[in-house]
Coordinates of C-alpha atoms in Angstrom, one line a residue:
M1 CA 42.3 14.0 -65.0
N2 CA 44.1 11.4 -63.2
P3 CA 42.2 8.1 -63.6
Y4 CA 43.8 6.8 -60.2
L5 CA 42.6 9.6 -57.9
N6 CA 39.2 8.0 -57.0
Q7 CA 40.6 4.5 -56.7
P8 CA 41.1 2.8 -53.3
N9 CA 44.8 2.9 -52.2
S10 CA 44.7 -0.8 -51.5
R11 CA 42.6 -4.1 -51.7
E12 CA 42.0 -4.0 -48.1
E13 CA 40.5 -0.5 -48.1
S14 CA 38.2 -1.5 -51.0
E15 CA 36.8 -4.3 -49.0
L16 CA 36.0 -2.1 -45.7
P17 CA 32.2 -2.1 -45.0
A18 CA 30.3 1.1 -45.6
I19 CA 29.7 3.3 -42.4
Q20 CA 26.1 2.8 -41.3
P21 CA 24.3 5.7 -39.6
P22 CA 23.5 5.2 -35.8
P23 CA 20.1 3.8 -35.1
A24 CA 17.3 6.1 -34.2
D25 CA 16.5 6.4 -30.5
P26 CA 13.4 4.3 -29.9
G27 CA 12.5 6.4 -26.9
P28 CA 11.6 5.2 -23.4
K29 CA 11.0 1.5 -23.1
E30 CA 7.5 0.6 -21.8
A31 CA 7.6 -1.6 -18.6
T32 CA 6.7 -5.1 -19.2
V33 CA 4.3 -6.9 -16.7
P34 CA 7.1 -8.8 -15.0
E35 CA 9.0 -5.6 -14.4
I36 CA 5.9 -3.9 -13.0
I37 CA 5.3 -6.9 -10.7
Q38 CA 9.0 -6.8 -9.5
Q39 CA 9.0 -3.0 -8.9
L40 CA 5.4 -2.3 -7.6
G41 CA 4.1 -5.8 -6.7
Q42 CA 1.2 -5.0 -9.0
T43 CA 0.1 -6.7 -12.2
S44 CA -0.9 -3.3 -13.6
V45 CA -0.9 0.4 -12.7
P46 CA -4.3 2.5 -12.7
T47 CA -4.7 3.0 -16.4
Q48 CA -7.9 3.1 -18.6
G49 CA -8.2 -0.7 -18.6
E50 CA -11.4 -2.9 -18.7
S51 CA -12.0 -3.3 -14.9
N52 CA -13.6 -0.6 -12.9
V53 CA -12.0 -2.0 -9.6
Y54 CA -8.4 -1.5 -8.7
C55 CA -6.7 -4.0 -6.4
L56 CA -3.9 -2.6 -4.2
T57 CA -1.8 -5.1 -2.2
I58 CA 0.1 -4.2 1.0
I59 CA 2.3 -7.0 2.0
G60 CA 5.5 -7.8 4.2
Q61 CA 6.8 -4.8 6.1
I62 CA 5.8 -1.3 5.4
E63 CA 9.0 0.6 4.5
G64 CA 9.2 4.2 5.7
H65 CA 12.0 6.7 5.6
L66 CA 14.8 4.1 6.0
V67 CA 15.5 1.5 3.4
L68 CA 15.2 -2.0 4.9
P69 CA 17.6 -4.9 3.9
P70 CA 17.2 -6.6 0.7
Q71 CA 16.1 -9.9 2.3
N72 CA 12.9 -8.2 3.8
K73 CA 9.7 -8.4 2.0
T74 CA 8.5 -4.7 1.9
T75 CA 5.8 -2.6 0.6
K76 CA 7.3 1.0 -0.1
Y77 CA 4.9 3.9 0.8
E78 CA 6.4 6.0 -1.9
H79 CA 5.1 3.4 -4.4
L80 CA 1.5 3.2 -2.9
I81 CA 1.0 7.0 -2.7
P82 CA 1.1 7.7 -6.5
Q83 CA -1.0 4.5 -7.2
L84 CA -3.7 6.0 -4.8
V85 CA -3.6 9.4 -6.5
A86 CA -3.8 7.8 -9.9
A87 CA -6.7 5.5 -9.0
E88 CA -8.5 8.6 -7.6
Q89 CA -8.0 10.5 -10.7
N90 CA -8.9 7.8 -13.2
P91 CA -12.5 8.1 -14.2
R92 CA -12.7 4.4 -15.1
I93 CA -11.7 3.2 -11.6
E94 CA -14.9 3.2 -9.5
G95 CA -13.6 1.3 -6.4
L96 CA -10.5 0.0 -4.7
L97 CA -10.0 -3.3 -3.1
I98 CA -7.0 -3.3 -0.6
I99 CA -5.5 -6.7 0.4
L100 CA -3.4 -6.7 3.5
N101 CA -1.0 -9.3 4.7
T102 CA 1.5 -7.3 6.6
V103 CA 3.5 -7.4 9.8
G104 CA 3.5 -3.6 10.3
G105 CA 6.4 -1.3 9.9
D106 CA 7.2 2.5 10.0
V107 CA 4.4 4.2 11.9
E108 CA 4.3 7.5 9.9
A109 CA 4.4 5.7 6.7
G110 CA 1.6 3.5 7.7
L111 CA -0.6 6.4 9.0
A112 CA 0.1 8.3 5.8
I113 CA -1.2 5.4 3.7
A114 CA -4.3 5.0 6.1
E115 CA -5.1 8.6 5.8
M116 CA -4.8 8.5 2.0
I117 CA -7.2 5.5 1.9
S118 CA -9.7 7.2 4.2
S119 CA -9.7 10.4 2.2
L120 CA -10.6 8.7 -1.2
T121 CA -13.9 9.7 -2.6
K122 CA -14.3 6.3 -4.3
P123 CA -15.6 3.3 -2.3
T124 CA -12.9 1.2 -0.7
V125 CA -12.9 -2.3 1.0
T126 CA -10.0 -3.8 2.9
V127 CA -9.6 -7.5 3.3
V128 CA -7.0 -8.8 5.7
I129 CA -5.7 -12.0 4.6
G130 CA -3.0 -13.8 6.9
G131 CA -2.2 -10.8 9.0
G132 CA -2.8 -7.0 9.5
H133 CA -0.5 -6.4 12.5
S134 CA 0.9 -3.3 14.2
I135 CA 0.5 -0.3 11.9
G136 CA -1.5 -2.5 9.6
V137 CA -4.5 -2.1 11.9
P138 CA -5.1 1.6 11.0
I139 CA -4.7 0.7 7.3
A140 CA -7.3 -2.1 7.7
V141 CA -9.9 0.1 9.3
A142 CA -9.3 3.1 7.0
A143 CA -11.7 1.8 4.2
D144 CA -15.4 2.2 3.9
Y145 CA -15.8 -1.5 4.8
S146 CA -13.4 -3.9 6.4
L147 CA -13.1 -7.8 6.1
I148 CA -10.8 -10.2 7.8
A149 CA -10.4 -14.0 7.1
E150 CA -11.2 -16.2 9.9
S151 CA -7.7 -17.6 10.2
A152 CA -6.2 -14.1 10.1
T153 CA -4.8 -12.2 13.1
M154 CA -4.1 -8.6 14.0
T155 CA -1.5 -7.8 16.6
I156 CA -2.1 -4.6 18.7
H157 CA 0.7 -3.4 20.7
P158 CA 2.2 -0.1 22.0
I159 CA 4.5 1.9 19.7
R160 CA 8.2 0.9 19.9
M161 CA 11.2 2.4 18.5
T162 CA 14.8 1.3 17.9
G163 CA 18.0 3.3 17.6
L164 CA 19.7 6.1 19.5
V165 CA 17.6 7.9 22.1
I166 CA 18.6 11.4 23.1
G167 CA 16.6 12.5 26.1
V168 CA 14.4 10.0 27.7
P169 CA 11.5 12.1 28.9
Q170 CA 11.3 13.9 25.4
T171 CA 11.4 10.5 23.6
F172 CA 8.7 9.2 25.8
E173 CA 6.4 12.1 25.1
Y174 CA 6.9 11.8 21.4
I175 CA 6.0 8.1 21.5
E176 CA 3.0 8.8 23.6
K177 CA 1.7 11.5 21.2
M178 CA 2.4 9.2 18.3
Q179 CA 0.5 6.4 20.0
E180 CA -2.6 8.7 20.6
R181 CA -2.6 9.5 16.9
V182 CA -2.9 5.8 16.2
V183 CA -5.6 5.3 18.9
R184 CA -7.6 8.3 17.6
F185 CA -7.5 7.0 14.0
V186 CA -8.6 3.5 14.7
T187 CA -11.4 4.4 17.0
A188 CA -12.6 7.0 14.6
H189 CA -12.7 4.6 11.7
S190 CA -14.0 1.5 13.4
R191 CA -16.7 0.5 16.0
I192 CA -14.1 -0.3 18.7
T193 CA -14.0 1.9 21.8
E194 CA -11.1 3.7 23.0
K195 CA -11.2 1.9 26.3
D196 CA -11.2 -1.6 24.6
F197 CA -8.4 -0.7 22.1
K198 CA -6.2 0.6 24.9
E199 CA -6.9 -2.5 26.9
L200 CA -5.8 -4.7 23.9
M201 CA -2.8 -2.4 23.5
F202 CA -1.5 -2.6 27.1
K203 CA -2.9 -6.0 28.1
T204 CA -0.5 -7.9 30.3
G205 CA -0.3 -11.5 31.3
E206 CA -0.5 -12.9 27.8
L207 CA 2.0 -15.2 26.5
N208 CA 3.0 -12.7 23.7
R209 CA 2.7 -9.7 26.0
D210 CA 6.2 -8.4 24.6
I211 CA 4.8 -8.1 21.2
G212 CA 1.2 -7.2 22.0
T213 CA -2.3 -8.8 21.9
A214 CA -3.0 -11.2 19.0
V215 CA -6.6 -10.8 18.0
G216 CA -8.1 -13.4 15.7
G217 CA -10.5 -12.9 12.9
N218 CA -13.8 -13.7 15.0
D219 CA -12.4 -11.6 17.9
A220 CA -11.5 -8.6 15.6
V221 CA -15.2 -8.6 14.5
K222 CA -16.5 -9.0 18.1
Y223 CA -14.5 -6.1 19.3
G224 CA -15.7 -4.0 16.4
L225 CA -12.3 -3.4 15.0
I226 CA -13.2 -5.1 11.6
D227 CA -16.8 -5.1 10.1
A228 CA -17.2 -8.8 9.1
I229 CA -15.5 -12.1 8.4
G230 CA -14.8 -12.7 4.8
G231 CA -12.3 -13.0 1.8
I232 CA -11.9 -11.9 -1.7
G233 CA -15.3 -12.9 -2.9
E234 CA -17.2 -11.1 0.0
G235 CA -14.9 -8.1 -0.4
L236 CA -15.7 -7.8 -4.2
T237 CA -19.5 -8.3 -3.5
R238 CA -19.6 -5.4 -0.8
L239 CA -17.4 -3.3 -3.0
H240 CA -19.8 -3.6 -5.9
A241 CA -22.7 -2.8 -3.6
L242 CA -20.9 0.5 -2.5
M243 CA -20.1 1.3 -6.1
D244 CA -23.8 0.8 -7.1
T245 CA -25.0 2.9 -4.2
K246 CA -22.5 5.7 -5.3
R247 CA -23.6 5.5 -8.8
Q248 CA -27.3 5.8 -8.0
T249 CA -26.5 8.8 -5.6
S250 CA -24.6 10.5 -8.5
N251 CA -27.4 9.9 -11.0
S252 CA -30.1 11.1 -8.6
G253 CA -28.2 14.1 -7.6
G254 CA -28.4 13.8 -3.9
M255 CA -28.1 11.4 -1.0
P256 CA -30.3 8.2 -1.0
Q257 CA -33.2 8.1 1.4

């Protein structure tokens, strides 16, 4: 046997480090709280946590089928829809508090969010802080109970569209039908009459007539658009009362007398 067969060819070869196996795949990385805030604007997603109330925020401009410029503060409806579904399915979530400070946005996306909120089986309360303008109005009235800060405002205006228009009569008919959808939803989920809502929508002679009628907090309650003046504390108090009522109804097996 040759004693030199298993010897390294040179000193450099003998000093080479041993080949290490590749590290094991750690699997998908769990998103941190800062990443969740950056992506969804939420401190947490509906999971089995300690709180039985889920807080949903709708801020900035409601983004629909088109992606808005990066400098716009937006709420993406494709983020809200799965959160609402998850909150509805989570047995530990007993109620939802929806905070609004929005300038409006895509009409169909806003109506989709409003319809989902109104169809939830769990108690819901909306609080308008700052503003609930344009398509934010249907979202504000979609909950079981709605509150607005005294300094907040809601702008009610006819539906507008931008971009290429092909066929003026057809486009006008489409906008008119879309507008009727908004009017029907708002009047069905609030105490405002169709006459009063349309009067605010088409009101002329105001300084801001080009952008609609700005309704303050007290006026929104006076018109019956919003149920009461209040903020976060009042919203949570009302939500817990609704949750208690639902809990008692479930335990008794029927409607309360």
